[in-house]
Coordinates of C-alpha atoms in Angstrom, one line a residue:
M20 CA 88.5 97.3 105.0
K21 CA 85.2 98.1 103.4
L22 CA 84.5 101.8 102.9
L23 CA 81.2 102.9 104.3
K24 CA 78.8 104.2 101.6
L25 CA 77.4 107.7 102.0
T26 CA 75.9 109.8 99.2
E27 CA 74.9 113.4 98.8
D28 CA 71.4 112.3 98.2
Q29 CA 71.3 110.8 101.7
L30 CA 72.4 114.2 103.1
R31 CA 69.8 116.0 100.9
N32 CA 67.1 113.8 102.3
I33 CA 67.7 114.8 105.9
C34 CA 69.2 118.3 105.6
S35 CA 67.6 121.6 104.6
P36 CA 68.9 123.0 101.4
I37 CA 70.3 126.1 103.2
N38 CA 72.2 124.0 105.8
L39 CA 73.6 121.8 103.0
Q40 CA 74.7 124.9 101.2
R41 CA 76.3 126.3 104.3
A42 CA 78.0 122.9 105.0
E43 CA 80.1 123.3 101.9
N44 CA 82.1 126.1 103.7
Y45 CA 83.1 123.6 106.4
V46 CA 84.2 120.8 104.1
G47 CA 87.9 119.9 104.7
K48 CA 88.1 121.9 107.9
F49 CA 87.5 119.1 110.3
F50 CA 90.3 117.6 112.5
D51 CA 90.6 114.5 114.6
C52 CA 88.5 112.6 112.0
K53 CA 88.0 108.9 112.6
I54 CA 85.8 106.0 111.6
Q55 CA 84.6 103.5 114.2
D56 CA 82.3 100.7 113.1
N57 CA 79.6 102.5 111.1
T58 CA 80.1 106.0 112.5
I59 CA 82.3 108.8 111.4
Y60 CA 83.6 111.4 113.9
G61 CA 85.2 114.8 113.6
K62 CA 85.8 118.1 115.4
I63 CA 85.3 121.5 113.9
K64 CA 85.8 125.1 115.1
G65 CA 82.3 126.7 115.1
N66 CA 81.0 130.1 116.1
H67 CA 80.9 129.1 119.8
G68 CA 84.0 126.9 120.2
I69 CA 85.0 123.4 119.1
Y70 CA 82.1 121.1 118.2
N71 CA 82.3 117.3 118.3
V72 CA 80.3 115.9 115.4
S73 CA 79.3 112.3 114.6
L74 CA 77.3 110.7 111.8
K75 CA 76.1 107.2 111.8
I76 CA 76.2 106.2 108.2
D77 CA 74.3 102.9 108.0
S78 CA 71.1 104.2 109.6
D79 CA 68.0 105.4 107.7
P80 CA 67.5 108.2 108.3
L81 CA 71.1 109.1 109.2
E82 CA 71.7 109.6 112.9
Y83 CA 73.9 112.5 113.9
S84 CA 75.2 114.3 116.9
C85 CA 76.7 117.8 117.2
E86 CA 77.3 120.2 120.1
C87 CA 75.9 123.3 118.3
K88 CA 72.5 124.7 119.2
T89 CA 71.0 124.1 115.8
S90 CA 71.5 120.3 116.0
K91 CA 68.9 120.2 118.8
E92 CA 66.2 121.2 116.3
M93 CA 67.4 119.9 113.0
F94 CA 70.2 118.3 111.0
C95 CA 72.9 121.0 111.3
K96 CA 75.4 122.3 108.8
H97 CA 78.3 120.7 110.8
A98 CA 76.8 117.2 110.5
A99 CA 76.2 117.8 106.8
A100 CA 79.8 119.1 106.4
L101 CA 81.2 116.0 108.2
G102 CA 79.2 113.8 105.7
L103 CA 80.5 115.8 102.7
T104 CA 84.0 115.7 104.0
Y105 CA 83.7 111.9 104.2
I106 CA 82.3 111.7 100.7
Y107 CA 85.0 113.9 99.1
T108 CA 88.0 112.9 101.2
P109 CA 87.5 109.6 103.1
W110 CA 91.2 109.2 103.5
V111 CA 91.3 111.9 106.2
F112 CA 89.4 109.7 108.6
E113 CA 91.6 107.5 110.7
T114 CA 90.7 103.9 111.2
D115 CA 92.1 101.0 113.1
E116 CA 91.5 98.9 110.0
K117 CA 94.0 98.9 107.2
L118 CA 93.3 98.1 103.7
E119 CA 95.8 95.6 102.4
R120 CA 96.8 95.7 98.7
D121 CA 95.5 92.2 98.0
Q122 CA 92.1 93.2 99.4
I123 CA 91.5 96.1 96.9
K124 CA 88.5 95.2 94.8
T125 CA 87.0 98.6 93.8
L126 CA 88.3 101.9 92.4
D127 CA 87.1 103.6 95.6
E128 CA 89.2 101.2 97.6
L129 CA 92.2 101.8 95.4
S130 CA 91.8 105.6 95.9
F131 CA 91.6 105.1 99.6
Y132 CA 94.7 102.9 99.6
L133 CA 96.6 105.5 97.6
K134 CA 95.6 108.3 99.9
T135 CA 96.4 106.3 103.1
T136 CA 99.7 104.8 102.0
K137 CA 102.9 107.0 102.1
L138 CA 104.9 107.3 98.9
K139 CA 108.1 106.6 101.0
H140 CA 106.7 103.2 101.9
L141 CA 106.1 102.3 98.3
I142 CA 109.6 103.6 97.2
D143 CA 111.2 101.6 100.0
E144 CA 109.4 98.6 98.7
L145 CA 110.7 99.3 95.2
R146 CA 114.2 99.5 96.6
T147 CA 113.9 96.0 98.0
K148 CA 113.1 94.9 94.5
G149 CA 116.2 96.6 93.1
V150 CA 114.4 99.7 91.6
G151 CA 115.9 103.0 92.8
I152 CA 114.6 106.5 92.6
A153 CA 116.7 107.2 89.5
K154 CA 115.1 104.3 87.7
L155 CA 111.6 105.5 88.9
A156 CA 112.4 109.0 87.6
E157 CA 113.5 107.6 84.2
I158 CA 110.3 105.4 83.9
T159 CA 107.9 108.1 85.0
G160 CA 109.5 111.1 83.4
I161 CA 109.4 112.9 86.7
S162 CA 112.8 114.5 87.7
L163 CA 114.7 113.4 90.8
Q164 CA 114.1 116.9 92.2
Q165 CA 110.4 116.6 91.7
I166 CA 110.2 113.2 93.3
A167 CA 112.1 114.5 96.3
A168 CA 109.7 117.4 96.6
I169 CA 106.7 115.1 96.2
L170 CA 108.1 112.8 98.9
K171 CA 108.5 115.7 101.3
D172 CA 105.0 117.0 100.6
D173 CA 103.5 113.5 101.1
E174 CA 105.3 113.0 104.4
N175 CA 103.7 116.3 105.5
D176 CA 100.2 115.3 104.3
K177 CA 100.3 117.8 101.4
Y178 CA 99.1 116.5 98.1
H179 CA 100.9 117.3 94.9
V180 CA 99.1 116.7 91.6
L181 CA 101.7 114.0 90.7
T182 CA 101.5 112.1 94.1
D183 CA 98.8 109.6 93.2
P184 CA 100.1 108.9 89.7
L185 CA 103.6 108.3 91.1
K186 CA 102.1 106.0 93.7
L187 CA 100.3 104.1 91.0
A188 CA 103.5 103.8 89.0
C189 CA 105.2 102.3 92.1
L190 CA 102.3 99.9 92.7
Y191 CA 102.4 98.8 89.1
I192 CA 106.2 98.1 89.2
I193 CA 105.8 96.3 92.6
E194 CA 102.9 94.2 91.5
K195 CA 104.4 93.2 88.1
D196 CA 107.7 92.1 89.7
F197 CA 109.8 93.1 86.8
E198 CA 113.3 91.8 86.3
V199 CA 115.9 94.5 87.1

């Protein structure tokens, strides 16, 4: 899967400064986010109900759609917020495409893979190679209790500061295929 490129400069070019500033209040508050082809979609609770928002990323200027009144006249804060949400947290956008480990070529793709792969999946893969949680705890210096808490948080889509480093450690051990 190739991540669609979107920058804050693209948003600045189409959005008024005040709407871009207001958009920051909505970042991370979208739900039902998804990517289809070259368009991102999300829903957000606005002042007058739930708004469906979309942003076509590969167009110049960016094409957008929102159900708020402001969007009829200009690029609204909701469309800008959807773009900012994608820039800052692309992993919250569901996609039918999956990024396979052997397809990772960039750091952005690695970050996307880490955010969209459950820690439990990686730990299960480690177990098939004969590396248990106790050994993982010993290698990483993270206690068994902490790993259990991180696993639980990850299953509930809550991110712990050690989640990604732990996933990276798992990936390294899996990819190196160490002898046990």
